[in-house]
PDB file of C-alpha atoms in Angstrom:
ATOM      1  CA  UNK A  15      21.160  -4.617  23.949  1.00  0.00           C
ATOM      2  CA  UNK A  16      20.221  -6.303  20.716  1.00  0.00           C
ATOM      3  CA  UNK A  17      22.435  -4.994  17.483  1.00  0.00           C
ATOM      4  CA  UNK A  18      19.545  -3.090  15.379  1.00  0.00           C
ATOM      5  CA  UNK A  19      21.996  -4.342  12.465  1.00  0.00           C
ATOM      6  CA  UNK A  20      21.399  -7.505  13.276  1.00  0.00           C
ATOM      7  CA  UNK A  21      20.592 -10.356  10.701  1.00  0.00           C
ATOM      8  CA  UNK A  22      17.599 -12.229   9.271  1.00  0.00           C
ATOM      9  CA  UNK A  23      14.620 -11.728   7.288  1.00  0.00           C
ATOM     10  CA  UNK A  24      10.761 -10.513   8.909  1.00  0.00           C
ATOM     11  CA  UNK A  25       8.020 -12.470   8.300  1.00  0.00           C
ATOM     12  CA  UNK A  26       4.579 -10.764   7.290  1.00  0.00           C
ATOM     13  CA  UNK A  27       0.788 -12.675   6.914  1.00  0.00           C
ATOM     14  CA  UNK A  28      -1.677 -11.812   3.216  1.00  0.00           C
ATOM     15  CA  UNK A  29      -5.121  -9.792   5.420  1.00  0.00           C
ATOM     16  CA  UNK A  30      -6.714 -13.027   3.570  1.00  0.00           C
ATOM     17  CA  UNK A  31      -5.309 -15.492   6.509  1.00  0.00           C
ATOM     18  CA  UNK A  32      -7.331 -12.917   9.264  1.00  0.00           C
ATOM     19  CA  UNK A  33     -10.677 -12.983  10.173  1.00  0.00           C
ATOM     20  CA  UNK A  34     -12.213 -10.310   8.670  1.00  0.00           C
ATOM     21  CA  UNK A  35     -15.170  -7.649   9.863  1.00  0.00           C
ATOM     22  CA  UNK A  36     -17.297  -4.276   7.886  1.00  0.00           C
ATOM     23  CA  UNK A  37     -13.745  -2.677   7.966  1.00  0.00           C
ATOM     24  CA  UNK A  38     -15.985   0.720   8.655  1.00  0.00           C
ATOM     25  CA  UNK A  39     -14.570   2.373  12.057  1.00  0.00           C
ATOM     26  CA  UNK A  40     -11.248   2.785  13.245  1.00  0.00           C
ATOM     27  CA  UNK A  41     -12.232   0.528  16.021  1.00  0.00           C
ATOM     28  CA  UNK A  42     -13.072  -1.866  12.625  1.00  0.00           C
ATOM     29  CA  UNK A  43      -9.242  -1.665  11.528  1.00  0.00           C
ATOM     30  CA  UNK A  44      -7.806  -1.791  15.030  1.00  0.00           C
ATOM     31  CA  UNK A  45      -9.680  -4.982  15.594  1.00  0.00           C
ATOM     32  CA  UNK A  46      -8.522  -6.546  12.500  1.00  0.00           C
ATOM     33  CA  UNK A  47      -4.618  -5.631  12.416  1.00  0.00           C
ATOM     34  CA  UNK A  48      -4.231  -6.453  15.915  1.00  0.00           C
ATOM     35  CA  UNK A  49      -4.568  -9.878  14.814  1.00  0.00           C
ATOM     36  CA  UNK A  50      -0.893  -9.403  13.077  1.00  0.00           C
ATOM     37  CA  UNK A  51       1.130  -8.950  15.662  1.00  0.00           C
ATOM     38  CA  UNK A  52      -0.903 -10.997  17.601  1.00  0.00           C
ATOM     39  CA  UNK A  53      -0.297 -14.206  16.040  1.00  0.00           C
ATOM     40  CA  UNK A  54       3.627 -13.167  15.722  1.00  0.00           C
ATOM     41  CA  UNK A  55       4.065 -11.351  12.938  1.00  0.00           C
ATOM     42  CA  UNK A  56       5.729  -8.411  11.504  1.00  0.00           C
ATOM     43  CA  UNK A  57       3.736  -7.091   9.055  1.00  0.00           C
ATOM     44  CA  UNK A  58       0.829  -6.963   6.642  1.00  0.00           C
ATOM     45  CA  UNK A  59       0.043  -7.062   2.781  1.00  0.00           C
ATOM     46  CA  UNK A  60      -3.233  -5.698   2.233  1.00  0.00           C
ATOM     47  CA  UNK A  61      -4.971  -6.208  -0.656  1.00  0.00           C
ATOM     48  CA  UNK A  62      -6.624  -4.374  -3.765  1.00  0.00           C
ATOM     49  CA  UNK A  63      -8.088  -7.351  -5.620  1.00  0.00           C
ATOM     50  CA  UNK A  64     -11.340  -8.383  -8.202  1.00  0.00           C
ATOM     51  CA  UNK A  65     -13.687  -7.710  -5.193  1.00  0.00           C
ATOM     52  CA  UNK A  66     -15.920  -4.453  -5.261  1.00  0.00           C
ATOM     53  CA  UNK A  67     -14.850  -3.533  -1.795  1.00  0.00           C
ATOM     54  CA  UNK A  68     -11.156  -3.999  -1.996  1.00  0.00           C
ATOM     55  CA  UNK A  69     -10.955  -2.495  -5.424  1.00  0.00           C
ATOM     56  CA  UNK A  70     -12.456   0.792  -3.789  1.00  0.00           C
ATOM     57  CA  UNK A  71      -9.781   0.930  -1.400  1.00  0.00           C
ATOM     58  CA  UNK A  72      -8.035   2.686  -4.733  1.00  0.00           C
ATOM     59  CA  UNK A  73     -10.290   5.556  -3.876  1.00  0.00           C
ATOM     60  CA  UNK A  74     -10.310   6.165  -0.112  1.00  0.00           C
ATOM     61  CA  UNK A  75     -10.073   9.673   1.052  1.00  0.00           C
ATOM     62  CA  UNK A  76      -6.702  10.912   2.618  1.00  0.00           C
ATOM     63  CA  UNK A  77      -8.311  10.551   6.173  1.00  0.00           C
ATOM     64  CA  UNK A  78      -9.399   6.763   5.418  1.00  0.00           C
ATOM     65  CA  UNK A  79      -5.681   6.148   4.704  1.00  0.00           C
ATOM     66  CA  UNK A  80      -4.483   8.164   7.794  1.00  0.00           C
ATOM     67  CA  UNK A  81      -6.934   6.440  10.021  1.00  0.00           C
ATOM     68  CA  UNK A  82      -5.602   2.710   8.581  1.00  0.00           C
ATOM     69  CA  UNK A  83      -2.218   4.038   8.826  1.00  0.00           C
ATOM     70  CA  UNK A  84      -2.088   5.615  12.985  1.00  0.00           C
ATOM     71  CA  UNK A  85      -4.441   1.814  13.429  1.00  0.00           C
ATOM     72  CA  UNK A  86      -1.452   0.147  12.410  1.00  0.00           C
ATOM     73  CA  UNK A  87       0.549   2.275  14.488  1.00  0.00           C
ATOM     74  CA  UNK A  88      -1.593   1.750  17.466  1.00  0.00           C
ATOM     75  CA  UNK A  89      -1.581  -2.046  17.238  1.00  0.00           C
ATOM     76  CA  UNK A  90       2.149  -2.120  16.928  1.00  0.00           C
ATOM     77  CA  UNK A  91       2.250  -3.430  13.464  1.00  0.00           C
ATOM     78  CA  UNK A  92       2.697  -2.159   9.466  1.00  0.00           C
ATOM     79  CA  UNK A  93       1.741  -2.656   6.465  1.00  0.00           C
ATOM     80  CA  UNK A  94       4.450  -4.289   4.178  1.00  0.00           C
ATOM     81  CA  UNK A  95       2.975  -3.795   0.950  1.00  0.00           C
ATOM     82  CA  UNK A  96      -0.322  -3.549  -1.477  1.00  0.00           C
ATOM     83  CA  UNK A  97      -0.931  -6.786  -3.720  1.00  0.00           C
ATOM     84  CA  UNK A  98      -2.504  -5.493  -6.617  1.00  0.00           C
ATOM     85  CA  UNK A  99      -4.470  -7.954  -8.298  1.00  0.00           C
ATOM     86  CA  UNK A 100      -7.129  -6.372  -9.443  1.00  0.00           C
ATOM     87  CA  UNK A 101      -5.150  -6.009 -12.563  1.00  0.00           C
ATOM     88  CA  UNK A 102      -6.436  -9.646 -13.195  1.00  0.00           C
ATOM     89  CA  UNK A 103      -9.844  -8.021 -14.038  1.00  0.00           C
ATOM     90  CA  UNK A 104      -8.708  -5.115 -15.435  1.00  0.00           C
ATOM     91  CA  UNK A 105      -6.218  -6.397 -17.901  1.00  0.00           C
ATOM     92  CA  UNK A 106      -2.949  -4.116 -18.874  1.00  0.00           C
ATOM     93  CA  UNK A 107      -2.688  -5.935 -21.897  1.00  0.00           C
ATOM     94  CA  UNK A 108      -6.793  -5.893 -22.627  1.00  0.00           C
ATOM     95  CA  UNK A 109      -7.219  -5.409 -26.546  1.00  0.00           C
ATOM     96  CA  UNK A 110      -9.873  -2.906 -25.385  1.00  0.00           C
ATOM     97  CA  UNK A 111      -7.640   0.471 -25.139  1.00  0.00           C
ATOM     98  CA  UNK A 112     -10.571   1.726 -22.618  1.00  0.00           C
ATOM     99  CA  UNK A 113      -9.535  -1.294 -20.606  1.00  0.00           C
ATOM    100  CA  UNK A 114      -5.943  -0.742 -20.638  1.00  0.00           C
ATOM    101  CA  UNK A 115      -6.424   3.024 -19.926  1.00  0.00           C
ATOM    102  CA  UNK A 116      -7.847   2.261 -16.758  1.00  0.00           C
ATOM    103  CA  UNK A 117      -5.688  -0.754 -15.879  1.00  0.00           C
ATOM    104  CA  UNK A 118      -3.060   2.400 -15.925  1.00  0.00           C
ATOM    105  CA  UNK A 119      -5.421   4.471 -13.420  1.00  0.00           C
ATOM    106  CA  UNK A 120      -5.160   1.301 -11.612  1.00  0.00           C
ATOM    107  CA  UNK A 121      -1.295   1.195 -11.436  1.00  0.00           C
ATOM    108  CA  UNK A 122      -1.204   5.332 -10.607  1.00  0.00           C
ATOM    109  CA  UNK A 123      -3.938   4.807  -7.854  1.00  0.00           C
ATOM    110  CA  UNK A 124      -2.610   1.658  -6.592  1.00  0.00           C
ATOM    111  CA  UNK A 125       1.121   3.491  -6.249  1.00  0.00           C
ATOM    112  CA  UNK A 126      -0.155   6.746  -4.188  1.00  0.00           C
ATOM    113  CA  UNK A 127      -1.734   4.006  -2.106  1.00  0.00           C
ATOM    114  CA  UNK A 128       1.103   2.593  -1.295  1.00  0.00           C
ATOM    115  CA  UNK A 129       2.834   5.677  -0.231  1.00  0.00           C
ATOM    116  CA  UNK A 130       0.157   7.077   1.978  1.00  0.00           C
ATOM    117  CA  UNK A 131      -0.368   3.804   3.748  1.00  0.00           C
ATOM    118  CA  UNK A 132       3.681   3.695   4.191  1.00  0.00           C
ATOM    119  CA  UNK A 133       4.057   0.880   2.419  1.00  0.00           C
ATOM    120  CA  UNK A 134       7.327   0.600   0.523  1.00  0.00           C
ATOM    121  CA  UNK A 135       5.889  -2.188  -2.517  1.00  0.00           C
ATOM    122  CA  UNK A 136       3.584  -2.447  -4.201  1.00  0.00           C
ATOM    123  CA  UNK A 137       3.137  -6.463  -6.280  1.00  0.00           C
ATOM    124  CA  UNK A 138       1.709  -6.149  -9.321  1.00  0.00           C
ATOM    125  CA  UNK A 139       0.312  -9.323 -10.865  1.00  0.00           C
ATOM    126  CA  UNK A 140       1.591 -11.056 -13.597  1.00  0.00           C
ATOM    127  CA  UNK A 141      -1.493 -10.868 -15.513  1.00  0.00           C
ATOM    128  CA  UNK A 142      -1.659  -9.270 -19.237  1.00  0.00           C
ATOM    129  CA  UNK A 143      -5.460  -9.812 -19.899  1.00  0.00           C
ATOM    130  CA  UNK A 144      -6.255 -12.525 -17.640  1.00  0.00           C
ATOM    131  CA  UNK A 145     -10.348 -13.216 -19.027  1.00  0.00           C
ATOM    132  CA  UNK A 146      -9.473 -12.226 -22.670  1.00  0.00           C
ATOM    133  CA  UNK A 147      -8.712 -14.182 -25.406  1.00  0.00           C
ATOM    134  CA  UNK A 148      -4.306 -13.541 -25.493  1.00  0.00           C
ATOM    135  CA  UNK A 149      -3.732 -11.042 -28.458  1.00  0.00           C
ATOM    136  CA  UNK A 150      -0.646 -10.235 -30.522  1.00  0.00           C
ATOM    137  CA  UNK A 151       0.029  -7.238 -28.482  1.00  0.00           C
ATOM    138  CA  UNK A 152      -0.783  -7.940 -24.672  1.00  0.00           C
ATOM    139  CA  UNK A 153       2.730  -8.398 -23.396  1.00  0.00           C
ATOM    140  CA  UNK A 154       3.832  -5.467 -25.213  1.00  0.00           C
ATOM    141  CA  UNK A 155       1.067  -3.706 -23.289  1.00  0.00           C
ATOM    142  CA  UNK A 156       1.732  -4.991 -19.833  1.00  0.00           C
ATOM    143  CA  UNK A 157       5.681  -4.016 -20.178  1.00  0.00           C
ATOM    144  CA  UNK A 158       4.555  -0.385 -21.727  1.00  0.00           C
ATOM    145  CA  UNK A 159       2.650   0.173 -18.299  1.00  0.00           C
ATOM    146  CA  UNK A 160       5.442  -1.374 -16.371  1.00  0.00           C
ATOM    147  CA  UNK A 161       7.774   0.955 -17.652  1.00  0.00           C
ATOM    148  CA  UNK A 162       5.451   3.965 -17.858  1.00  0.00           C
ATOM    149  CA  UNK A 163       4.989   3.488 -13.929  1.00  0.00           C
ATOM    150  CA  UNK A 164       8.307   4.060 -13.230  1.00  0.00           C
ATOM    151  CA  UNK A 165       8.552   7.920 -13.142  1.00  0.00           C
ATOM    152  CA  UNK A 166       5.554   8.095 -10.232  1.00  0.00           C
ATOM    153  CA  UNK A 167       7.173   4.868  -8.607  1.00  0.00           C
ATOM    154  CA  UNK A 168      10.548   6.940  -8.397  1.00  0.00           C
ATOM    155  CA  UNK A 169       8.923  10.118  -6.872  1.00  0.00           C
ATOM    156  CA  UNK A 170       7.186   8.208  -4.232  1.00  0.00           C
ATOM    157  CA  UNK A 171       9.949   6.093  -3.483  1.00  0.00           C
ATOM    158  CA  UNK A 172       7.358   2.904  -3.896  1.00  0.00           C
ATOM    159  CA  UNK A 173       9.088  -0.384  -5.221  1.00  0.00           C
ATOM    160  CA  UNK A 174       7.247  -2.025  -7.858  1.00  0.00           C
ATOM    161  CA  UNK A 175       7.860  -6.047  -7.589  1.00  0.00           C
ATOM    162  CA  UNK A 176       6.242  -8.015 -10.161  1.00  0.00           C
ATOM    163  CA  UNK A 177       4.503 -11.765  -9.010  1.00  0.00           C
ATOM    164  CA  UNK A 178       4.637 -14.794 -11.165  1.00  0.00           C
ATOM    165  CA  UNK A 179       1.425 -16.169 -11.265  1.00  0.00           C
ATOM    166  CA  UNK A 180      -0.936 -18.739 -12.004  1.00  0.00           C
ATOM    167  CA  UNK A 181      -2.319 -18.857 -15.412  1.00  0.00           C
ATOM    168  CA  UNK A 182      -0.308 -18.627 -18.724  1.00  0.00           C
ATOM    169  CA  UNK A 183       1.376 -15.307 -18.602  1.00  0.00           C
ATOM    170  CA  UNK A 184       4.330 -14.291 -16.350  1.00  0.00           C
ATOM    171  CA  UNK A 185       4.195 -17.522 -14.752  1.00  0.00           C
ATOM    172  CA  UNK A 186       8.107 -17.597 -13.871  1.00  0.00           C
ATOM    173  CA  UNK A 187      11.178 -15.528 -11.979  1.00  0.00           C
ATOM    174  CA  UNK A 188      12.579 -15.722 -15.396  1.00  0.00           C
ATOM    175  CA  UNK A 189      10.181 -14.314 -17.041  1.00  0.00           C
ATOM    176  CA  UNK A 190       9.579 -11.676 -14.614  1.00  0.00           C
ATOM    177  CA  UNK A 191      13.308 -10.527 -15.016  1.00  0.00           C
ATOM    178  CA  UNK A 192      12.930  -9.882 -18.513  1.00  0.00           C
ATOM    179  CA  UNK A 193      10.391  -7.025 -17.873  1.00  0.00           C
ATOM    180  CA  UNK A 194      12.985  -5.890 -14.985  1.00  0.00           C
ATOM    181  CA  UNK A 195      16.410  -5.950 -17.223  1.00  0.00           C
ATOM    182  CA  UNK A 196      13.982  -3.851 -19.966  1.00  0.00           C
ATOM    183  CA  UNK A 197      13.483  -1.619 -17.070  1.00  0.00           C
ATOM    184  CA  UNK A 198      17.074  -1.106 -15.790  1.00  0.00           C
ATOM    185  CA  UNK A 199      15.389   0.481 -12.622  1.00  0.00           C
ATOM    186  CA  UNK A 200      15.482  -0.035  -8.953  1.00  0.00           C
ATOM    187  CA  UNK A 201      11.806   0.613  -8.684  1.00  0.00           C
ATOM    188  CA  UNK A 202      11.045  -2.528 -10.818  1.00  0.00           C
ATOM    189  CA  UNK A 203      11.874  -5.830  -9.140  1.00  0.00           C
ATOM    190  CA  UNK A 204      10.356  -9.426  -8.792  1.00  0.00           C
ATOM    191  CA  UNK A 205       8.211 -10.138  -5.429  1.00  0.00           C
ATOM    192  CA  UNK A 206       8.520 -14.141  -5.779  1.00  0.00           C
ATOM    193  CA  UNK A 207       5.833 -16.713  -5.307  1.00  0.00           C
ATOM    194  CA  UNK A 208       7.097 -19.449  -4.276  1.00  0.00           C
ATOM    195  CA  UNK A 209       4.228 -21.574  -4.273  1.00  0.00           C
ATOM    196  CA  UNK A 210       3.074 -20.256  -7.777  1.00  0.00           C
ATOM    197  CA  UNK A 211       6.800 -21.931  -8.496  1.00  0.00           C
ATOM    198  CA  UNK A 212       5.675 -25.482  -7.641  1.00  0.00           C
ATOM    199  CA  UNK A 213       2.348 -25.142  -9.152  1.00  0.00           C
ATOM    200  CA  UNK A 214       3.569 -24.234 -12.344  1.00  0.00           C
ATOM    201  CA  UNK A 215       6.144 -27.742 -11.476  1.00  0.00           C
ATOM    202  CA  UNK A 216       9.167 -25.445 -12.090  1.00  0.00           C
ATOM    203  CA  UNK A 217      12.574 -25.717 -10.956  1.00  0.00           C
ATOM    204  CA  UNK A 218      13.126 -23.835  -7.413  1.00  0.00           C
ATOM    205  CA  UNK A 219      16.743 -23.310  -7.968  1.00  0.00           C
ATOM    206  CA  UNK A 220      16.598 -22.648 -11.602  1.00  0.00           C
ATOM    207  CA  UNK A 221      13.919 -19.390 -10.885  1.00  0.00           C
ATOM    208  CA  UNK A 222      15.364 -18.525  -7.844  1.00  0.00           C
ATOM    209  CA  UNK A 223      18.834 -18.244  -9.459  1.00  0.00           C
ATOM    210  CA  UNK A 224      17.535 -16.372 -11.918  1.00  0.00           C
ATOM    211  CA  UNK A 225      16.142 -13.431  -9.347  1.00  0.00           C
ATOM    212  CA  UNK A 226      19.347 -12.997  -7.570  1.00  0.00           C
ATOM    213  CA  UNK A 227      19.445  -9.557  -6.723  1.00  0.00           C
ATOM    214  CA  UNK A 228      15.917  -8.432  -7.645  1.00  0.00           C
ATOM    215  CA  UNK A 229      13.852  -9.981  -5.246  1.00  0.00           C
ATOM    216  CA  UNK A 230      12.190  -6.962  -3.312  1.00  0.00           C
ATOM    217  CA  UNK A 231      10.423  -9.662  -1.276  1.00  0.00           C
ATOM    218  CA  UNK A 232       9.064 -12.768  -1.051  1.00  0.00           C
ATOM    219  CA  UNK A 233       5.320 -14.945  -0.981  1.00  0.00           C
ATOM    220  CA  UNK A 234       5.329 -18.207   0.895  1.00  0.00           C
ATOM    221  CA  UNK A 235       2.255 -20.578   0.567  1.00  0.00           C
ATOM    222  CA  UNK A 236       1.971 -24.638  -0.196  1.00  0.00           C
ATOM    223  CA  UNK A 237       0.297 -25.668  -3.307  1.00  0.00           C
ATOM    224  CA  UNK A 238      -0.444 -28.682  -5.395  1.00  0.00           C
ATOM    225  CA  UNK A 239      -0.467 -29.085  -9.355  1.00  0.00           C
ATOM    226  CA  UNK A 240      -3.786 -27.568  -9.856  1.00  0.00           C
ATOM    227  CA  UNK A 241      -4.553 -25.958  -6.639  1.00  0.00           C
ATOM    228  CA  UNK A 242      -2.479 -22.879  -6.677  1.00  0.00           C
ATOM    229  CA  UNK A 243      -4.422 -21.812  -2.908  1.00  0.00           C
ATOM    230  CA  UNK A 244      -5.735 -23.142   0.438  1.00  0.00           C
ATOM    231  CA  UNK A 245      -3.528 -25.957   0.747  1.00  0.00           C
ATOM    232  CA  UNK A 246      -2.048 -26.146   4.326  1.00  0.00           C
ATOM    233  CA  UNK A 247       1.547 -25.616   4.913  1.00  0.00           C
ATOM    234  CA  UNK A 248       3.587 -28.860   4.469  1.00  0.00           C
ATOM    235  CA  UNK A 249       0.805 -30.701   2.778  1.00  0.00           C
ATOM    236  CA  UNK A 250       1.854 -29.745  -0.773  1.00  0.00           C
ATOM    237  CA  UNK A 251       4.557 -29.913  -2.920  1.00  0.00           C
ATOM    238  CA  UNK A 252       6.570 -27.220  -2.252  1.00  0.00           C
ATOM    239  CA  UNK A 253      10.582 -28.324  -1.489  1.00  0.00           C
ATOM    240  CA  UNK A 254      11.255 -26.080   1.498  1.00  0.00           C
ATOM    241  CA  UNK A 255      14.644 -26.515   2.176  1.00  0.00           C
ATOM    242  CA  UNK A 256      16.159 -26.556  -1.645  1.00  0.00           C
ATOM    243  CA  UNK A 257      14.256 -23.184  -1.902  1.00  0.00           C
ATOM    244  CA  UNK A 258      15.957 -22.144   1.718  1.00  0.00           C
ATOM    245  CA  UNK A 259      19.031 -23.695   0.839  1.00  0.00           C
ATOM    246  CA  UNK A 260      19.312 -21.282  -2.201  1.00  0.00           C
ATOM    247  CA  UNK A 261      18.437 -18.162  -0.291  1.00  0.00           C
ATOM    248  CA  UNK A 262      21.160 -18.746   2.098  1.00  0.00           C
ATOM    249  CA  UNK A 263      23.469 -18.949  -0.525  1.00  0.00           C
ATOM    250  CA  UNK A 264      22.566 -16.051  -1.853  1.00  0.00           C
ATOM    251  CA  UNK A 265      22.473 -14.652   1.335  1.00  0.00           C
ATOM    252  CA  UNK A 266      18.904 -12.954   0.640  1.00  0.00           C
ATOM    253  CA  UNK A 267      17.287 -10.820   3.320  1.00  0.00           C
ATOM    254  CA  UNK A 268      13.918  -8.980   2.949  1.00  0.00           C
ATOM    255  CA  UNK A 269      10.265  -9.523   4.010  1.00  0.00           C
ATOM    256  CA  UNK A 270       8.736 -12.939   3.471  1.00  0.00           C
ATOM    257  CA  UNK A 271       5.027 -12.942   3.383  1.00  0.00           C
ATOM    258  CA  UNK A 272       2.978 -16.105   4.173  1.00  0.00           C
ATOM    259  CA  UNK A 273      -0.194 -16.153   1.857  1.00  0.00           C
ATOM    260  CA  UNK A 274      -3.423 -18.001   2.995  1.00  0.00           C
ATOM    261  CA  UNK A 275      -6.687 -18.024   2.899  1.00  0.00           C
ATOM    262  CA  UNK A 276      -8.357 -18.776   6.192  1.00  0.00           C
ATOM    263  CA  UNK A 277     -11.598 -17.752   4.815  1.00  0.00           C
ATOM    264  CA  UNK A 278     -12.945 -16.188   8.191  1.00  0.00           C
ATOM    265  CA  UNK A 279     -12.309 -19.670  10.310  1.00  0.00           C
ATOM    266  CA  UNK A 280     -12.818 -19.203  14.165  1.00  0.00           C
ATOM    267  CA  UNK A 281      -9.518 -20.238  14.222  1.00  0.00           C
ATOM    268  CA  UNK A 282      -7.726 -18.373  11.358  1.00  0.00           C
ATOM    269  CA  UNK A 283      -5.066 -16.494  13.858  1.00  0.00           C
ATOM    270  CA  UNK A 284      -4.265 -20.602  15.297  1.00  0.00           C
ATOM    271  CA  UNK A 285      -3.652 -21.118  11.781  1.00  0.00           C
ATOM    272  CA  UNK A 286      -1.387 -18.112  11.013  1.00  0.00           C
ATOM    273  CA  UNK A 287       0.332 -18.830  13.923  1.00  0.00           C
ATOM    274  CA  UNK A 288       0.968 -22.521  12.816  1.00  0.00           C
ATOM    275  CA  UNK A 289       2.074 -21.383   9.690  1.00  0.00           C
ATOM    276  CA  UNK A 290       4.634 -19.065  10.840  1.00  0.00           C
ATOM    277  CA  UNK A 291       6.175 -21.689  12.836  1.00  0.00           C
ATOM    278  CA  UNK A 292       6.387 -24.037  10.158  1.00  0.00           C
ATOM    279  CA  UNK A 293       8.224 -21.536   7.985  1.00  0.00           C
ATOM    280  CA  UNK A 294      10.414 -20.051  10.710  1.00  0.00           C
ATOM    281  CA  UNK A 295      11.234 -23.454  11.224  1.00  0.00           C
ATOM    282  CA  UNK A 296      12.638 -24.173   7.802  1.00  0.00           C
ATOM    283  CA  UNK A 297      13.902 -20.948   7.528  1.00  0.00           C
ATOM    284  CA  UNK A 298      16.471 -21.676  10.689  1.00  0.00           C
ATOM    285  CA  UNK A 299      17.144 -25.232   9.631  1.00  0.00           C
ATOM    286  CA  UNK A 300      18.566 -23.403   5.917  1.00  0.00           C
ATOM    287  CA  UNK A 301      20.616 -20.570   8.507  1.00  0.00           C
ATOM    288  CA  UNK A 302      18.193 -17.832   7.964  1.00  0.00           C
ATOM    289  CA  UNK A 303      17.589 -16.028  11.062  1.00  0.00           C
ATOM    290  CA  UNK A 304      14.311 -14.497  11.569  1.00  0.00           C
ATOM    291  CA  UNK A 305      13.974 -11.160  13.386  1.00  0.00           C
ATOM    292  CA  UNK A 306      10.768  -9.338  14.680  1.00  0.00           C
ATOM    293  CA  UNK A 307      10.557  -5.470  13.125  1.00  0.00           C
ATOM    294  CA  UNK A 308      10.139  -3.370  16.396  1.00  0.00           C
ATOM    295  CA  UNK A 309       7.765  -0.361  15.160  1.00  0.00           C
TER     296      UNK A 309
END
């Protein structure tokens, strides 16, 4: 009988890396999140991005979100979190105040999703005003809504993990943690990209340092200078084992999430699958074990 306090981390796959469908019917969402465990994972990170039909997710009924929830379920799988970019578009830190007032409807929407799907985080972007001119107030704005989620995070017991990103605003751990020590709360941590990382040509063990106890969880993907998505796993410039190397001496556990973007390919599950064994691969050769979540 396996110990169920046994060690390692989970791994999870971004919906991006499945094939997608209408997404209408239960047998829609069935379909779709089989493909998880399928290809050997653990969970799923759905996503509420720019897009007009993932942005509406934000407003599905409470039977929509019971009916995604029981598919899950059914298929044996779960959904590890909500990856809330759609803040991109709708800027926190937007020197329109109607903007920023709905970037917050964004934030409380985005939360109760969270907790109705089950998911325990929720990522929010590191994105003040993303397709704005910067102004002289935008980070200001961006921590004000950080810190004004908090209270709703709390009640629903949803973790909050912010994601360095691409662009020029929280591009870095380090910058991340300054939003989290202003915080002082356990429902505002950092949910790590470590691929954003080597795109921004940062040091690994310089960010990842700087996270130590705060990661909430953790996006893999490969990148190159430039191309912050779609490059295959090993072909970019990501270094693998120092990254590994300082998780196991931090000893981190959690939920790793690979993020692609298999764009619908015939093949995408092959290519999940591939992925996964890459990073399970580097993940034993650092010590890390990696266990399957039984649901």
């Amino acid at each position: 009988m396996s110990d169920p306090l046994s060690d390692g981390v989970t791994l999870g796959i971004y919906e991006k890396a499945l094939v997608g469908n209408s997404l209408t019917t239960s047998e829609d969402w069935r379909r779709f999140l089989a493909q998880v465990p399928e290809a050997g994972f653990s969970f799923v990170d759905l996503s509420v991005d720019e897009t007009e039909e993932r942005t509406a997710r934000l407003g599905w009924d409470q039977n929509r979100r019971r009916m995604v929830r029981h598919c899950a379920d059914e298929v044996g799988t779960m959904i590890g979190g909500i990856c809330l970019s759609v803040h991109r578009r709708i800027g926190p830190g937007s020197a329109d105040p109607a903007v920023r007032q709905k970037a917050r409807q964004v934030m409380a929407d985005g939360l109760q999703l969270c907790h109705d799907l089950g998911a325990p985080a929720l990522q929010v972007a590191g994105y003040y005003c993303y397709y704005e001119p910067m102004n002289d107030h935008a980070e200001q704005w961006y921590a004000d809504l950080l810190l004004d989620a908090i209270p709703m995070a709390a009640r629903l017991g949803v973790v909050m993990g912010i994601e360095n990103v691409d662009g020029t605003d929280v591009t870095s751990i380090r910058k991340a943690m300054e939003f989290v020590r202003l915080a002082d709360s356990p429902y505002l941590q950092v949910y790590p990209d470590l691929g954003n990382i080597a795109e921004q040509q940062l040091d690994a063990t310089t960010e990842l340092k700087a996270g130590r106890g705060h990661m909430v969880a953790m996006h893999v993907k490969d990148v190159r200078p430039g191309e912050p998505r779609r490059v295959p796993m090993g072909e970019g410039t990501v270094n693998w084992d120092e990254s590994f190397a300082i998780l196991a001496e931090q000893g981190w556990r959690g939920r790793m999430m690979i993020e692609m973007w298999n764009d619908d390919a015939p093949d995408s599950n092959e290519r999940s699958a591939s992925a996964r064994e890459f990073i399970e691969q580097r993940l034993h050769g650092a010590g890390i074990p990696v266990r399957r979540t039984a649901v």
